[in-house]
Structure formats: structure tokens, C-alpha cells
mmCIF file of C-alpha atoms in Angstrom:
data_model
loop_
_atom_site.group_PDB
_atom_site.id
_atom_site.type_symbol
_atom_site.label_atom_id
_atom_site.label_comp_id
_atom_site.label_asym_id
_atom_site.label_seq_id
_atom_site.Cartn_x
_atom_site.Cartn_y
_atom_site.Cartn_z
ATOM 1 C CA ASN A 157 69.574 4.741 37.448
ATOM 2 C CA ALA A 158 70.039 8.553 36.598
ATOM 3 C CA GLY A 159 69.539 10.202 39.934
ATOM 4 C CA VAL A 160 72.604 10.651 42.419
ATOM 5 C CA MET A 161 74.136 7.840 43.626
ATOM 6 C CA GLN A 162 75.887 7.917 47.717
ATOM 7 C CA ASN A 163 76.958 5.080 49.559
ATOM 8 C CA PRO A 164 77.074 3.673 51.923
ATOM 9 C CA ARG A 165 73.322 4.111 53.128
ATOM 10 C CA HIS A 166 74.271 3.680 56.721
ATOM 11 C CA LEU A 167 77.336 3.913 58.277
ATOM 12 C CA VAL A 168 78.382 2.697 61.944
ATOM 13 C CA ARG A 169 82.059 4.134 63.166
ATOM 14 C CA ARG A 170 83.326 4.026 66.524
ATOM 15 C CA ARG A 171 85.145 7.018 67.965
ATOM 16 C CA GLY A 172 88.369 7.553 66.477
ATOM 17 C CA GLN A 173 87.403 5.887 63.208
ATOM 18 C CA GLU A 174 87.654 7.222 59.817
ATOM 19 C CA ALA A 175 84.437 7.684 57.897
ATOM 20 C CA ARG A 176 84.558 7.354 54.009
ATOM 21 C CA LEU A 177 81.156 8.631 52.079
ATOM 22 C CA ARG A 178 81.053 8.469 48.499
ATOM 23 C CA CYS A 179 78.529 10.485 46.148
ATOM 24 C CA SER A 180 78.371 9.820 42.460
ATOM 25 C CA PRO A 181 76.539 12.769 41.156
ATOM 26 C CA MET A 182 73.649 12.473 38.235
ATOM 27 C CA LYS A 183 74.378 11.888 34.813
ATOM 28 C CA GLY A 184 75.455 15.139 32.899
ATOM 29 C CA HIS A 185 75.975 16.773 36.004
ATOM 30 C CA SER A 186 79.935 17.878 36.921
ATOM 31 C CA HIS A 187 79.187 19.905 40.167
ATOM 32 C CA VAL A 188 78.970 18.110 43.507
ATOM 33 C CA TYR A 189 77.965 19.837 46.779
ATOM 34 C CA TRP A 190 77.747 17.947 50.140
ATOM 35 C CA TYR A 191 75.724 19.254 53.126
ATOM 36 C CA ARG A 192 75.317 18.006 56.626
ATOM 37 C CA GLN A 193 71.922 17.735 58.571
ATOM 38 C CA LEU A 194 71.979 17.314 62.517
ATOM 39 C CA PRO A 195 69.079 15.803 64.317
ATOM 40 C CA GLU A 196 66.705 18.866 64.722
ATOM 41 C CA GLU A 197 68.502 21.402 62.699
ATOM 42 C CA GLY A 198 68.423 22.390 58.842
ATOM 43 C CA LEU A 199 70.832 21.439 56.125
ATOM 44 C CA LYS A 200 74.221 22.924 56.477
ATOM 45 C CA PHE A 201 76.189 23.626 53.758
ATOM 46 C CA MET A 202 79.520 21.851 53.668
ATOM 47 C CA VAL A 203 81.652 22.055 50.400
ATOM 48 C CA TYR A 204 80.996 22.400 46.486
ATOM 49 C CA LEU A 205 83.318 20.698 44.059
ATOM 50 C CA GLN A 206 83.971 20.201 40.764
ATOM 51 C CA LYS A 207 86.243 17.528 38.961
ATOM 52 C CA GLU A 208 89.687 17.696 40.313
ATOM 53 C CA ASN A 209 88.783 21.271 41.949
ATOM 54 C CA ILE A 210 87.157 22.267 45.232
ATOM 55 C CA ILE A 211 85.508 25.578 44.760
ATOM 56 C CA ASP A 212 83.990 26.327 48.180
ATOM 57 C CA GLU A 213 84.680 24.797 51.281
ATOM 58 C CA SER A 214 83.500 27.807 53.545
ATOM 59 C CA GLY A 215 81.031 25.249 55.497
ATOM 60 C CA MET A 216 83.677 22.700 56.198
ATOM 61 C CA PRO A 217 85.226 22.421 59.696
ATOM 62 C CA LYS A 218 88.600 23.216 60.269
ATOM 63 C CA GLU A 219 89.767 19.977 61.130
ATOM 64 C CA ARG A 220 89.307 16.373 60.603
ATOM 65 C CA PHE A 221 87.310 16.691 57.260
ATOM 66 C CA SER A 222 88.505 16.807 53.791
ATOM 67 C CA ALA A 223 86.570 16.373 50.602
ATOM 68 C CA GLU A 224 88.030 15.047 46.836
ATOM 69 C CA PHE A 225 86.114 14.884 43.434
ATOM 70 C CA PRO A 226 88.682 13.019 41.427
ATOM 71 C CA LYS A 227 88.937 12.634 37.811
ATOM 72 C CA GLU A 228 87.595 9.602 37.990
ATOM 73 C CA GLY A 229 85.372 7.897 40.321
ATOM 74 C CA PRO A 230 82.776 9.421 42.830
ATOM 75 C CA SER A 231 83.598 12.710 45.129
ATOM 76 C CA ILE A 232 84.515 11.373 48.718
ATOM 77 C CA LEU A 233 83.692 12.769 52.099
ATOM 78 C CA ARG A 234 85.844 12.363 54.869
ATOM 79 C CA ILE A 235 85.772 12.303 58.353
ATOM 80 C CA GLN A 236 88.963 11.350 60.177
ATOM 81 C CA GLN A 237 89.127 10.266 63.980
ATOM 82 C CA VAL A 238 84.745 10.655 63.910
ATOM 83 C CA VAL A 239 83.538 11.849 67.790
ATOM 84 C CA ARG A 240 79.682 11.458 68.588
ATOM 85 C CA GLY A 241 78.796 15.078 67.121
ATOM 86 C CA ASP A 242 79.486 13.531 63.691
ATOM 87 C CA SER A 243 76.845 11.503 63.934
ATOM 88 C CA ALA A 244 74.403 13.161 61.097
ATOM 89 C CA ALA A 245 72.717 12.544 58.106
ATOM 90 C CA TYR A 246 75.417 13.417 54.832
ATOM 91 C CA PHE A 247 73.756 14.488 51.730
ATOM 92 C CA CYS A 248 75.331 14.722 48.449
ATOM 93 C CA ALA A 249 73.753 16.845 45.540
ATOM 94 C CA SER A 250 74.740 17.557 42.102
ATOM 95 C CA SER A 251 74.141 19.959 39.617
ATOM 96 C CA PRO A 252 74.991 21.151 35.700
ATOM 97 C CA PRO A 253 77.924 23.106 35.151
ATOM 98 C CA ARG A 254 76.573 26.486 36.121
ATOM 99 C CA THR A 255 76.032 29.001 39.247
ATOM 100 C CA ASN A 256 72.981 29.276 40.747
ATOM 101 C CA SER A 257 71.328 26.225 39.361
ATOM 102 C CA GLU A 258 69.174 23.713 40.600
ATOM 103 C CA GLN A 259 71.053 21.353 43.155
ATOM 104 C CA TYR A 260 69.500 17.130 43.305
ATOM 105 C CA PHE A 261 70.036 15.033 46.412
ATOM 106 C CA GLY A 262 71.373 11.788 46.883
ATOM 107 C CA PRO A 263 69.416 9.258 49.461
ATOM 108 C CA GLY A 264 72.186 10.749 52.162
ATOM 109 C CA THR A 265 74.597 8.531 54.246
ATOM 110 C CA ARG A 266 73.438 8.424 58.020
ATOM 111 C CA LEU A 267 76.512 8.319 59.984
ATOM 112 C CA THR A 268 76.476 6.563 63.322
ATOM 113 C CA VAL A 269 79.699 7.345 65.838
ATOM 114 C CA THR A 270 79.445 4.723 69.001
ATOM 115 C CA GLN B 185 75.436 35.675 59.211
ATOM 116 C CA LYS B 186 73.335 34.817 56.346
ATOM 117 C CA GLU B 187 70.124 33.444 56.883
ATOM 118 C CA VAL B 188 67.109 31.791 55.857
ATOM 119 C CA GLU B 189 63.855 31.896 58.452
ATOM 120 C CA GLN B 190 60.961 30.117 58.062
ATOM 121 C CA ASN B 191 58.399 29.677 60.591
ATOM 122 C CA SER B 192 58.649 25.717 61.998
ATOM 123 C CA GLY B 193 55.188 25.059 62.261
ATOM 124 C CA PRO B 194 53.424 22.626 62.301
ATOM 125 C CA LEU B 195 50.949 24.022 59.426
ATOM 126 C CA SER B 196 47.929 21.763 59.472
ATOM 127 C CA VAL B 197 45.295 22.062 56.895
ATOM 128 C CA PRO B 198 42.286 19.814 55.409
ATOM 129 C CA GLU B 199 42.666 17.979 52.599
ATOM 130 C CA GLY B 200 41.834 20.085 49.360
ATOM 131 C CA ALA B 201 42.826 23.364 50.956
ATOM 132 C CA ILE B 202 45.228 25.794 50.086
ATOM 133 C CA ALA B 203 48.747 25.300 52.064
ATOM 134 C CA SER B 204 50.477 28.587 52.141
ATOM 135 C CA LEU B 205 53.917 28.230 53.722
ATOM 136 C CA ASN B 206 56.651 31.477 53.546
ATOM 137 C CA CYS B 207 60.369 32.235 54.056
ATOM 138 C CA THR B 208 62.743 35.474 54.549
ATOM 139 C CA TYR B 209 65.836 35.658 53.508
ATOM 140 C CA SER B 210 68.657 38.157 54.318
ATOM 141 C CA ASP B 211 71.017 37.883 51.400
ATOM 142 C CA ARG B 212 70.305 40.817 49.492
ATOM 143 C CA GLY B 213 72.894 39.344 46.948
ATOM 144 C CA SER B 214 70.821 35.934 46.852
ATOM 145 C CA GLN B 215 69.737 35.287 42.980
ATOM 146 C CA SER B 216 67.982 31.911 43.166
ATOM 147 C CA PHE B 217 65.663 30.719 45.339
ATOM 148 C CA PHE B 218 64.586 26.379 45.838
ATOM 149 C CA TRP B 219 61.583 25.035 47.812
ATOM 150 C CA TYR B 220 62.611 21.410 48.749
ATOM 151 C CA ARG B 221 60.077 18.708 50.197
ATOM 152 C CA GLN B 222 61.433 16.251 52.573
ATOM 153 C CA TYR B 223 59.546 13.794 54.144
ATOM 154 C CA SER B 224 60.943 11.903 57.518
ATOM 155 C CA GLY B 225 64.019 10.239 57.241
ATOM 156 C CA LYS B 226 64.822 10.778 53.509
ATOM 157 C CA SER B 227 66.522 13.649 51.173
ATOM 158 C CA PRO B 228 65.414 16.453 50.125
ATOM 159 C CA GLU B 229 63.153 16.579 46.335
ATOM 160 C CA LEU B 230 63.508 19.725 44.595
ATOM 161 C CA ILE B 231 59.374 20.980 44.407
ATOM 162 C CA MET B 232 60.788 24.562 42.614
ATOM 163 C CA SER B 233 63.168 27.221 41.929
ATOM 164 C CA ILE B 234 62.416 30.838 41.440
ATOM 165 C CA TYR B 235 64.825 33.542 40.016
ATOM 166 C CA SER B 236 62.953 36.468 39.121
ATOM 167 C CA ASN B 237 60.591 38.421 41.058
ATOM 168 C CA GLY B 238 56.572 37.195 40.594
ATOM 169 C CA ASP B 239 54.665 33.595 40.046
ATOM 170 C CA LYS B 240 56.039 30.987 39.182
ATOM 171 C CA GLU B 241 53.483 28.201 38.708
ATOM 172 C CA ASP B 242 53.950 23.969 38.158
ATOM 173 C CA GLY B 243 51.008 22.200 38.688
ATOM 174 C CA ARG B 244 49.346 22.486 42.259
ATOM 175 C CA PHE B 245 52.401 24.436 43.269
ATOM 176 C CA THR B 246 53.190 28.527 42.822
ATOM 177 C CA ALA B 247 56.004 29.974 44.018
ATOM 178 C CA GLN B 248 55.978 33.589 44.643
ATOM 179 C CA LEU B 249 59.413 35.914 44.996
ATOM 180 C CA ASN B 250 59.488 39.842 46.196
ATOM 181 C CA LYS B 251 63.182 40.763 46.203
ATOM 182 C CA ALA B 252 62.577 44.169 47.833
ATOM 183 C CA SER B 253 60.958 42.395 50.541
ATOM 184 C CA GLN B 254 63.594 39.569 50.628
ATOM 185 C CA TYR B 255 60.003 37.128 51.164
ATOM 186 C CA VAL B 256 59.324 33.896 49.069
ATOM 187 C CA SER B 257 56.689 31.714 49.411
ATOM 188 C CA LEU B 258 54.947 28.487 48.429
ATOM 189 C CA LEU B 259 51.551 27.821 47.814
ATOM 190 C CA ILE B 260 50.012 24.244 47.009
ATOM 191 C CA ARG B 261 46.004 24.190 45.821
ATOM 192 C CA ASP B 262 44.258 21.375 46.542
ATOM 193 C CA SER B 263 46.136 19.971 49.707
ATOM 194 C CA GLN B 264 46.368 15.859 49.304
ATOM 195 C CA PRO B 265 47.732 13.973 52.559
ATOM 196 C CA SER B 266 50.321 12.607 50.578
ATOM 197 C CA ASP B 267 51.673 16.459 50.935
ATOM 198 C CA SER B 268 52.732 15.930 54.438
ATOM 199 C CA ALA B 269 56.005 16.698 54.802
ATOM 200 C CA THR B 270 58.641 19.399 55.877
ATOM 201 C CA TYR B 271 59.263 21.950 53.363
ATOM 202 C CA LEU B 272 62.907 23.679 53.055
ATOM 203 C CA CYS B 273 63.220 27.126 51.847
ATOM 204 C CA ALA B 274 66.738 27.690 50.059
ATOM 205 C CA GLY B 275 68.748 30.487 48.778
ATOM 206 C CA GLY B 276 71.509 30.771 46.627
ATOM 207 C CA ASN B 277 74.426 32.313 48.337
ATOM 208 C CA GLN B 278 75.655 35.633 46.561
ATOM 209 C CA ALA B 279 78.730 33.537 44.667
ATOM 210 C CA GLY B 280 76.171 30.874 43.664
ATOM 211 C CA THR B 281 78.537 28.108 45.272
ATOM 212 C CA ALA B 282 76.001 27.240 47.943
ATOM 213 C CA LEU B 283 72.197 27.009 49.326
ATOM 214 C CA ILE B 284 71.458 28.032 52.275
ATOM 215 C CA PHE B 285 68.747 26.666 53.944
ATOM 216 C CA GLY B 286 65.657 27.605 56.262
ATOM 217 C CA LYS B 287 64.891 24.773 58.914
ATOM 218 C CA GLY B 288 61.444 23.733 57.109
ATOM 219 C CA THR B 289 58.311 24.270 57.874
ATOM 220 C CA THR B 290 56.005 21.051 58.714
ATOM 221 C CA LEU B 291 52.900 20.464 56.743
ATOM 222 C CA SER B 292 50.171 18.108 58.213
ATOM 223 C CA VAL B 293 47.357 17.576 55.864
ATOM 224 C CA SER B 294 44.267 15.967 57.517
ATOM 225 C CA SER B 295 41.720 13.642 55.181
#
């Protein structure tokens, strides 16, 4: 499977727990982006990462959210102390190593906070 | 706040007709524009990218960009029921580090 991979596809967490979402980019892509889609709202940019570097985190909430893309392994979006308002679809996209290039999306992780 | 605006629809067309989807953007610094298709419960799928003024054709799809008017459009010829989906317009930010999405236009193609 040469596409963007995300896991888990569905994640249920109780309020106050931590959520970890994983993303492996498409083969040959080294840039990863995270977006969030709330019900009845559009896709919103969260963060853009390259290996071991956060390039643009202007869309990340200031608290409880963090992201990393280590030298080895997938990119991880971490949400600490989840609240009901965090329930959403979280999509990862990847692109080749150049700006303004096409982004290809993974299947997403549907997070439900109970 | 940089924005991308789309008519939410629904846009209804009969099978075989041309569907026309429109989008405006506020950031004059945007250099790249994209159309994605999203089926209910699925992830966005890239249909077209366009970087220069004018038309770009790919099969049944034609994207049009007018930077002076800050306007992007997508034409779908010979529309099929399988084209029924939400179409998302996106523009790259000035730095090229993120996509700014519109809320999408729902297209319904009736057979």
C-alpha cells in the first residue's frame, strides 16, 4: 500500500485521557500535515512537519496538543486530557519535499470523546 | 483571517450535464489551488491542482483560475451519479506550508 496510512481508524477516549494518532506518509514523501474536520465544519490546518522539525504549527491549539515526526517511525499527533470538543476526524496528508505541492490525504482517524 | 469561500449547495444536476463549482479566496499571496472530492465518511481525494491563470483539463474535469478576480472553478462534464459528493476548494497559504479549505459544495447528480 503506497498511500498515506493512519491508525487507528477509530479511537474512543474518555474525558481526561490521552489520544495518540499515527501517520505514515506516502512512499517518497517527507512532508506531513495534520488537519482536523469538525462536524459541519471545513477542514482546518493544524501543523506541518518534516523529519525531526515542526515547520508551521500556526493551527495547533496552544494547550494539550502536540505533534512530532521523528527520524524513524510515523508522525504522531498527541492530544492530552481530551475533552468532548476534541471529537472530530483527524486527517494526515503528505507531500513531496517542496512547497505548494499537492497533498494526499490518509483515511483519517475518527476520535470520539465520551 | 485568510478565507476560501464556496457555495454550500446542494448543487443538483441531471446525469450527463455539466456541473460548475465555484470558489473565491481572499489571500492574494496564494500560489496554488486544489480541488478535492470527499464522499460522506471518507477522506478528501485530490482531483485537480492549478497554479497558473487559465484552464487546466484532466479527463472530464476542468479547473479554471483567475488570480485577478481571486476566483477558482471546477467544471465536471458528463456528470455521473458517482460524482455525487462534497467538493472542497483549497488554496495554499503564502508560505506554501498549509492549505486553507472552503467548507465545500455538495453536488448531487441524478440518474
